[in-house]
Short mmCIF file of C-alpha atoms and ligand atoms in Angstrom, two decimals:
data_model
loop_
_atom_site.label_atom_id
_atom_site.label_comp_id
_atom_site.label_asym_id
_atom_site.label_seq_id
_atom_site.Cartn_x
_atom_site.Cartn_y
_atom_site.Cartn_z
CA MET A 169 0.33 -0.03 -0.29
CA SER A 170 1.07 2.96 -1.22
CA LYS A 171 2.03 5.72 1.84
CA ILE A 172 2.50 8.94 -0.22
CA THR A 173 -0.17 12.34 0.35
CA LEU A 174 -0.32 14.17 -3.35
CA GLY A 175 -0.78 18.05 -2.65
CA ILE A 176 -3.30 19.18 -5.34
CA ILE A 177 -3.70 22.95 -6.23
CA GLY A 178 -7.25 23.62 -7.67
CA SER A 179 -10.06 22.37 -6.06
CA GLY A 180 -12.55 22.58 -9.77
CA GLN A 181 -13.68 18.95 -11.24
CA LEU A 182 -10.21 18.21 -12.94
CA GLY A 183 -9.16 17.74 -9.49
CA SER A 184 -11.71 16.05 -8.16
CA MET A 185 -11.35 12.92 -11.18
CA LEU A 186 -7.17 13.08 -9.70
CA CYS A 187 -8.46 12.68 -6.01
CA GLN A 188 -10.57 9.57 -7.28
CA ALA A 189 -7.82 7.90 -9.02
CA ALA A 190 -5.20 8.98 -6.82
CA GLN A 191 -8.15 6.62 -3.93
CA LYS A 192 -8.22 3.79 -6.05
CA LEU A 193 -4.16 3.70 -5.58
CA ASN A 194 -4.28 5.08 -1.98
CA VAL A 195 -2.67 7.86 -2.58
CA LYS A 196 -3.38 10.18 0.22
CA THR A 197 -4.31 13.62 -1.04
CA VAL A 198 -4.55 16.73 0.18
CA VAL A 199 -5.89 19.51 -1.69
CA ILE A 200 -5.21 23.58 -1.07
CA SER A 201 -7.95 25.76 -3.30
CA ASP A 202 -8.86 29.47 -2.81
CA ASP A 203 -12.71 28.05 -4.22
CA GLU A 204 -14.46 27.29 -0.21
CA TYR A 205 -16.84 25.43 -2.05
CA GLY A 206 -15.22 24.05 -5.13
CA PRO A 207 -15.72 19.89 -5.88
CA ALA A 208 -12.56 18.06 -5.02
CA LYS A 209 -13.67 19.44 -1.83
CA ASN A 210 -15.94 16.27 -2.22
CA PHE A 211 -13.32 13.39 -2.17
CA SER A 212 -9.63 15.09 -1.00
CA SER A 213 -8.56 13.32 2.17
CA LYS A 214 -8.09 16.85 3.27
CA PHE A 215 -8.88 20.32 2.06
CA ILE A 216 -7.91 24.04 2.65
CA PHE A 217 -8.90 26.55 1.59
CA THR A 218 -6.88 29.84 1.68
CA LYS A 219 -5.37 32.61 -0.92
CA TYR A 220 -2.49 31.23 -2.75
CA ASN A 221 -0.48 33.86 -1.08
CA ASP A 222 -1.81 33.51 2.86
CA GLN A 223 1.53 31.99 3.50
CA LYS A 224 0.42 30.40 6.32
CA ASN A 225 -1.83 27.62 5.09
CA ILE A 226 1.10 27.81 2.35
CA GLN A 227 3.09 26.70 4.78
CA GLU A 228 0.57 24.22 6.19
CA PHE A 229 0.31 22.59 2.53
CA ILE A 230 3.90 22.03 2.17
CA LYS A 231 4.15 20.69 5.30
CA ILE A 232 2.16 17.44 5.34
CA VAL A 233 2.44 16.34 1.70
CA ASP A 234 5.68 14.88 -0.17
CA VAL A 235 4.76 16.40 -3.43
CA VAL A 236 2.58 18.52 -5.62
CA THR A 237 0.79 19.10 -8.59
CA TYR A 238 -2.01 20.79 -10.19
CA GLU A 239 -4.90 21.13 -11.90
CA PHE A 240 -4.96 23.90 -13.57
CA GLU A 241 -2.49 26.46 -15.28
CA ASN A 242 -2.78 30.31 -14.25
CA ILE A 243 -1.48 29.68 -10.70
CA PRO A 244 1.11 32.58 -9.31
CA ILE A 245 4.16 31.26 -10.16
CA ASP A 246 6.58 32.39 -7.50
CA ILE A 247 3.52 30.51 -5.18
CA LEU A 248 3.95 27.09 -7.87
CA GLU A 249 8.56 28.09 -6.65
CA GLN A 250 8.41 28.48 -3.73
CA ILE A 251 6.98 25.40 -3.11
CA ASP A 252 8.62 23.31 -4.95
CA LYS A 253 12.01 24.60 -2.89
CA GLU A 254 10.15 22.19 -0.56
CA LYS A 255 8.47 19.62 -1.51
CA LYS A 256 8.80 18.55 -5.81
CA VAL A 257 6.02 19.92 -7.35
CA LEU A 258 5.30 17.91 -11.18
CA PRO A 259 4.78 19.22 -13.69
CA ASN A 260 7.60 21.61 -12.72
CA PRO A 261 6.81 25.05 -12.10
CA ASN A 262 9.53 25.87 -15.30
CA ILE A 263 6.82 24.14 -17.52
CA ASN A 264 4.01 25.98 -16.18
CA LYS A 265 5.59 29.81 -16.64
CA ILE A 266 6.41 27.62 -20.81
CA VAL A 267 3.36 27.17 -21.03
CA GLN A 268 1.12 29.82 -19.48
CA ASN A 269 2.18 31.95 -21.22
CA ARG A 270 1.61 32.49 -24.77
CA ARG A 271 3.93 34.04 -26.68
CA LEU A 272 6.78 31.64 -24.83
CA GLU A 273 4.64 28.51 -25.69
CA LYS A 274 4.99 29.11 -29.09
CA THR A 275 7.85 30.46 -29.15
CA PHE A 276 8.53 27.17 -27.43
CA VAL A 277 6.96 24.84 -29.58
CA ASN A 278 8.53 26.72 -32.94
CA ASP A 279 12.37 26.66 -31.70
CA LEU A 280 11.43 22.73 -31.51
CA GLY A 281 10.54 22.66 -35.94
CA ILE A 282 6.25 22.53 -34.82
CA GLN A 283 4.04 24.12 -36.39
CA THR A 284 1.88 26.79 -34.97
CA THR A 285 -1.10 28.88 -35.87
CA LYS A 286 0.74 31.95 -38.06
CA TRP A 287 1.26 35.12 -34.72
CA THR A 288 2.43 37.79 -33.61
CA PHE A 289 3.15 39.23 -30.05
CA VAL A 290 0.61 42.33 -29.52
CA GLU A 291 1.86 45.65 -27.55
CA LYS A 292 -0.23 48.30 -29.01
CA LYS A 293 -2.99 49.13 -31.95
CA GLU A 294 -0.30 49.38 -34.74
CA ASP A 295 1.87 45.99 -34.00
CA ILE A 296 -1.96 45.18 -35.64
CA LEU A 297 -1.70 47.54 -37.90
CA ASN A 298 1.58 46.21 -39.38
CA ASN A 299 0.98 42.39 -39.15
CA LYS A 300 -2.25 42.83 -41.16
CA SER A 301 -1.89 39.89 -43.23
CA LEU A 302 -3.19 38.24 -40.40
CA LEU A 303 -6.40 39.41 -40.21
CA PRO A 304 -8.79 37.44 -40.30
CA GLY A 305 -7.40 36.95 -36.76
CA ILE A 306 -7.99 35.97 -32.97
CA LEU A 307 -6.20 38.14 -30.34
CA LYS A 308 -5.68 36.27 -27.43
CA THR A 309 -4.33 37.82 -23.92
CA ASN A 310 -0.60 36.60 -23.43
CA THR A 311 -1.19 35.06 -19.84
CA LEU A 312 -4.58 33.64 -17.94
CA GLY A 313 -6.85 33.06 -20.99
CA TYR A 314 -9.32 29.44 -20.21
CA ASP A 315 -12.04 28.12 -22.53
CA GLY A 316 -12.25 31.19 -24.90
CA HIS A 317 -12.15 34.07 -22.01
CA GLY A 318 -10.01 37.04 -23.17
CA GLN A 319 -10.30 36.16 -26.67
CA PHE A 320 -11.42 38.75 -29.45
CA VAL A 321 -11.90 38.48 -33.21
CA LEU A 322 -10.43 40.92 -35.18
CA ASN A 323 -12.17 40.85 -39.15
CA ASN A 324 -11.08 43.58 -40.65
CA LEU A 325 -8.97 46.61 -39.46
CA GLU A 326 -12.06 48.45 -38.84
CA ASP A 327 -12.63 46.14 -35.49
CA VAL A 328 -9.25 46.64 -34.35
CA LYS A 329 -10.37 50.66 -34.15
CA LYS A 330 -13.89 49.25 -31.90
CA ASN A 331 -12.71 49.98 -28.48
CA TRP A 332 -9.84 47.50 -27.53
CA CYS A 333 -8.23 48.71 -24.52
CA PHE A 334 -4.05 47.33 -24.70
CA THR A 335 -3.83 47.31 -21.21
CA ALA A 336 -3.24 44.00 -20.97
CA ASP A 337 -0.28 41.89 -23.43
CA PHE A 338 -2.16 39.96 -26.14
CA ILE A 339 -0.68 37.60 -29.29
CA LEU A 340 -2.54 37.64 -32.92
CA GLU A 341 -2.95 34.23 -33.92
CA LYS A 342 -4.20 33.92 -38.40
CA LYS A 343 -7.69 32.44 -38.09
CA VAL A 344 -7.30 29.12 -39.32
CA ASN A 345 -10.14 27.50 -41.88
CA LEU A 346 -10.76 24.33 -38.90
CA LYS A 347 -10.94 21.44 -40.98
CA LYS A 348 -10.78 20.04 -38.03
CA GLU A 349 -9.39 19.36 -33.81
CA ILE A 350 -7.87 16.88 -31.93
CA SER A 351 -5.99 16.81 -29.07
CA VAL A 352 -3.63 14.25 -28.24
CA ILE A 353 -3.16 13.07 -24.13
CA ILE A 354 0.20 11.42 -22.79
CA THR A 355 1.95 10.82 -19.04
CA ARG A 356 5.22 10.70 -19.20
CA TYR A 357 6.69 8.92 -16.14
CA GLN A 358 9.46 9.95 -13.91
CA ASN A 359 12.50 7.36 -15.58
CA GLY A 360 11.39 9.57 -19.77
CA THR A 361 8.51 6.98 -20.68
CA ILE A 362 5.91 7.61 -21.73
CA SER A 363 2.37 6.31 -22.54
CA THR A 364 0.07 7.63 -25.32
CA TYR A 365 -3.62 7.92 -25.20
CA GLU A 366 -4.93 7.96 -29.20
CA PRO A 367 -5.89 11.23 -31.13
CA ILE A 368 -9.44 12.22 -29.63
CA GLU A 369 -11.28 14.36 -32.24
CA ASN A 370 -12.30 17.56 -30.75
CA VAL A 371 -15.79 19.47 -31.73
CA HIS A 372 -15.60 23.22 -30.02
CA GLU A 373 -18.40 25.76 -29.78
CA ASN A 374 -18.12 30.13 -29.08
CA GLN A 375 -14.25 28.66 -28.25
CA ILE A 376 -15.56 25.83 -25.56
CA LEU A 377 -14.88 22.24 -25.60
CA LYS A 378 -19.15 20.73 -27.08
CA HIS A 379 -17.71 17.11 -28.09
CA SER A 380 -14.87 14.79 -28.32
CA LYS A 381 -14.37 11.19 -29.78
CA ILE A 382 -12.31 8.44 -30.21
CA PRO A 383 -11.17 7.09 -32.64
CA ALA A 384 -10.54 10.99 -34.49
CA ASN A 385 -11.41 10.17 -38.55
CA ILE A 386 -7.43 11.28 -39.54
CA ASN A 387 -5.36 9.37 -41.62
CA GLN A 388 -2.39 7.93 -40.54
CA LYS A 389 -0.12 10.28 -41.73
CA ILE A 390 -1.57 12.52 -39.24
CA TYR A 391 -1.81 10.53 -36.52
CA ARG A 392 1.77 9.60 -35.84
CA GLU A 393 2.55 13.81 -36.80
CA CYS A 394 0.78 14.64 -33.60
CA LEU A 395 1.62 11.12 -31.83
CA ASP A 396 5.23 11.42 -32.12
CA ASN A 397 4.78 16.11 -31.65
CA THR A 398 2.94 15.27 -28.68
CA LYS A 399 5.65 12.87 -27.21
CA LYS A 400 8.52 15.82 -28.27
CA ILE A 401 7.42 19.02 -26.75
CA ALA A 402 6.81 15.64 -23.61
CA ASP A 403 10.67 15.32 -23.69
CA CYS A 404 11.99 18.69 -24.29
CA LEU A 405 9.90 20.20 -20.95
CA ASN A 406 11.54 16.79 -19.18
CA TYR A 407 7.72 16.39 -18.37
CA VAL A 408 6.15 14.25 -15.40
CA GLY A 409 2.07 13.61 -15.82
CA THR A 410 -0.51 13.97 -17.44
CA MET A 411 -0.44 15.89 -20.25
CA CYS A 412 -2.77 17.08 -23.44
CA VAL A 413 -1.37 19.10 -26.99
CA GLU A 414 -4.51 20.67 -29.06
CA TYR A 415 -4.19 20.57 -32.88
CA PHE A 416 -6.08 21.99 -34.72
CA LEU A 417 -6.18 20.64 -39.17
CA ASP A 418 -6.05 23.21 -41.56
CA GLY A 419 -7.73 22.56 -45.24
CA ASN A 420 -4.36 21.14 -46.55
CA ASP A 421 -3.90 18.32 -43.64
CA ASN A 422 -1.20 20.64 -42.25
CA ILE A 423 -1.47 20.22 -38.08
CA LEU A 424 -0.56 23.24 -36.58
CA VAL A 425 -0.23 22.82 -32.18
CA ASN A 426 -2.80 25.32 -30.66
CA GLU A 427 -2.18 25.09 -27.28
CA ILE A 428 -0.07 22.97 -24.70
CA ALA A 429 -2.37 21.96 -21.44
CA PRO A 430 0.49 21.06 -18.20
CA ARG A 431 -2.32 18.93 -16.19
CA VAL A 432 -4.87 16.77 -17.49
CA HIS A 433 -7.93 17.47 -20.43
CA ASN A 434 -11.30 18.30 -20.21
CA SER A 435 -11.28 15.69 -24.01
CA GLY A 436 -9.69 12.95 -22.13
CA HIS A 437 -12.62 12.26 -19.39
CA LEU A 438 -13.79 9.80 -22.15
CA THR A 439 -10.42 8.28 -21.13
CA ILE A 440 -12.28 7.22 -17.52
CA ASN A 441 -14.41 4.46 -19.16
CA ALA A 442 -13.52 4.04 -23.38
CA PHE A 443 -9.03 2.47 -21.21
CA ASN A 444 -8.12 0.49 -18.91
CA ILE A 445 -6.25 3.93 -17.12
CA SER A 446 -7.93 7.07 -17.35
CA GLN A 447 -5.68 10.43 -17.91
CA PHE A 448 -6.27 11.37 -14.09
CA GLU A 449 -5.03 7.50 -12.92
CA GLY A 450 -2.01 7.61 -14.96
CA HIS A 451 -1.31 11.39 -13.31
CA ILE A 452 -1.34 10.05 -10.47
CA ARG A 453 1.12 7.10 -11.48
CA ALA A 454 3.50 9.62 -12.79
CA VAL A 455 3.69 12.31 -9.84
CA CYS A 456 4.33 9.19 -7.78
CA ASN A 457 6.15 7.41 -9.12
CA LEU A 458 4.08 4.46 -8.99
CA ASN A 459 5.10 1.48 -12.28
CA MET A 460 3.27 2.25 -15.59
CA ILE A 461 0.75 0.46 -16.50
CA GLU A 462 -0.11 0.50 -20.80
CA PRO A 463 -3.01 2.18 -21.55
CA ILE A 464 -5.46 0.03 -23.46
CA LYS A 465 -9.07 0.84 -25.35
CA VAL A 466 -11.51 -1.22 -24.52
CA SER A 467 -14.26 0.64 -25.98
CA ASN A 468 -14.26 3.64 -28.54
CA ALA A 469 -16.80 6.62 -27.69
CA GLU A 470 -17.81 9.34 -27.38
CA MET A 471 -17.73 12.55 -25.00
CA ILE A 472 -20.29 15.14 -24.40
CA ASN A 473 -19.38 18.14 -22.67
CA ILE A 474 -22.55 19.78 -20.20
CA LEU A 475 -22.60 23.85 -19.64
CA GLY A 476 -24.83 26.06 -17.24
CA LYS A 477 -28.22 25.04 -17.10
CA GLU A 478 -28.58 22.10 -19.23
CA ILE A 479 -27.32 20.04 -16.16
CA GLU A 480 -30.80 20.34 -14.99
CA ASN A 481 -32.28 18.12 -17.91
CA TYR A 482 -29.43 15.54 -17.08
CA LYS A 483 -30.13 15.21 -13.52
CA LYS A 484 -33.66 13.91 -14.34
CA LYS A 485 -32.54 11.87 -17.80
CA THR A 486 -32.29 7.75 -17.43
CA PHE A 487 -29.11 6.07 -18.71
CA SER A 488 -28.21 3.59 -20.35
CA GLU A 489 -25.44 0.53 -19.79
CA ASN A 490 -23.39 1.78 -22.49
CA GLU A 491 -23.71 5.48 -21.28
CA PHE A 492 -21.87 7.05 -18.03
CA PHE A 493 -23.42 10.27 -16.64
CA PHE A 494 -20.67 12.38 -13.95
CA ASP A 495 -21.86 15.31 -12.54
CA TYR A 496 -19.36 17.43 -10.97
CA LYS A 497 -21.43 19.23 -8.47
CA LYS A 498 -20.60 22.92 -8.62
CA LYS A 499 -23.00 24.74 -6.60
CA GLU A 500 -23.77 27.37 -8.58
CA ILE A 501 -24.83 26.65 -12.22
CA LYS A 502 -23.21 29.47 -14.83
CA GLU A 503 -24.14 30.34 -18.46
CA LYS A 504 -21.68 27.87 -20.35
CA ARG A 505 -19.53 26.95 -17.29
CA LYS A 506 -18.76 23.74 -16.87
CA MET A 507 -21.28 21.26 -15.55
CA GLY A 508 -21.06 17.53 -16.11
CA HIS A 509 -20.54 15.65 -18.85
CA LEU A 510 -21.35 11.59 -20.21
CA THR A 511 -20.01 9.56 -21.92
CA ILE A 512 -20.95 7.12 -23.97
CA LEU A 513 -19.17 3.74 -25.37
CA LYS A 514 -19.11 3.08 -28.93
CA LYS A 515 -18.97 -0.43 -31.11
P1 LIG B 881 -8.61 28.22 -24.59
O1 LIG B 881 -7.62 28.96 -23.31
O2 LIG B 881 -9.67 29.45 -24.17
O3 LIG B 881 -8.19 27.49 -24.66
P2 LIG B 881 -7.97 28.26 -27.18
O4 LIG B 881 -6.70 28.37 -27.45
O5 LIG B 881 -7.74 27.41 -27.89
O6 LIG B 881 -7.93 29.17 -25.99
O7 LIG B 881 -8.62 28.35 -28.56
C1 LIG B 881 -10.07 28.15 -28.42
C2 LIG B 881 -10.68 27.52 -29.59
O8 LIG B 881 -11.15 28.74 -30.06
C3 LIG B 881 -9.82 26.53 -29.76
O9 LIG B 881 -9.82 25.37 -29.47
C4 LIG B 881 -10.50 26.67 -31.53
O10 LIG B 881 -11.80 25.91 -31.60
C5 LIG B 881 -10.78 27.78 -31.95
N1 LIG B 881 -9.10 29.20 -31.75
C6 LIG B 881 -9.30 29.52 -31.16
N2 LIG B 881 -8.20 30.04 -31.70
C7 LIG B 881 -8.43 29.90 -33.52
C8 LIG B 881 -7.27 29.79 -34.26
N3 LIG B 881 -6.24 31.20 -34.68
N4 LIG B 881 -8.62 29.46 -35.35
C9 LIG B 881 -9.08 29.27 -35.36
N5 LIG B 881 -9.82 28.73 -34.06
C10 LIG B 881 -9.63 28.95 -32.96
MG1 LIG B 882 -7.90 25.20 -26.00
#
């Protein structure tokens, strides 16, 4: 029986699912969060509600855990670095520093010789005027974006004249004519071995993930290329844990990295039911240095995200034996908020 206590920063649905996977492996969890009612509270062995800059609580957290991981990337980097000085934080905070900053992230990927969308860093209006070829494009805040927050579509120069207040740094990305979106989830262990899941095909609505499915409808070449690129990215980051790379497939079958998630990922929820080992269990095994289990698919699957008020209908539904409903039990329903998901196993 393992005697490890794992600290998890963040208490959303990803944290909940990590706690449940840890339970199965007899790993104790201490969740630290600035959301008093975070869903992971229901599944953690211990829950610390705190502001992330409250030194007393951070110190208590550090004292009682053996190793630390996180469920979202927008954690103040100095806090991660402080914790890492006393208890190992995995994935390493340096990785988070790159990935929580779109400019550094895209530069890192491009430097590996891997394509992204065409992009430029934007501090002021002139930076857009000097990069007209990137229109129509999407202006994204350089940091702190998620689920489409902090994104603005710029169709033409007229849009630039609107009231953009350049109070934050942005990047401007050329809008891609999307043929498909794909994500690849892998788990990299402390000895450098990597276990992989097959590419997952994703459909977004209003910049939020709506559906994911396996198998992805892609050819062998694209399958191999996105798997190889994901492994290369993980190796070059010396990554430990489960991570995801989101890809765009454009009209010419170019495969472009959209972004790297240094954590378990929404598109991987179907791994809970469709594989012998979920992305969450893989993550716990890797960061706690337990032995690797190679994922084996038991079924094809589709996952549907349940947003906002949709959850009310799902709660009343009955499901067949190939359908798995997950209610995140969030205290408050908010429009477009991820409230739960449904996985349907398919032939
Ligand atoms: P977030 O950090 O909020 O997940 P993303 O950059 O992944 O932001 O964008 C969310 C979604 O918006 C993408 O999955 C895609 O559907 C759409 N999108 C983002 N950037 C582009 C782009 N350059 N061209 C076309 N669609 C895009
Ligand atoms: Mg994304």
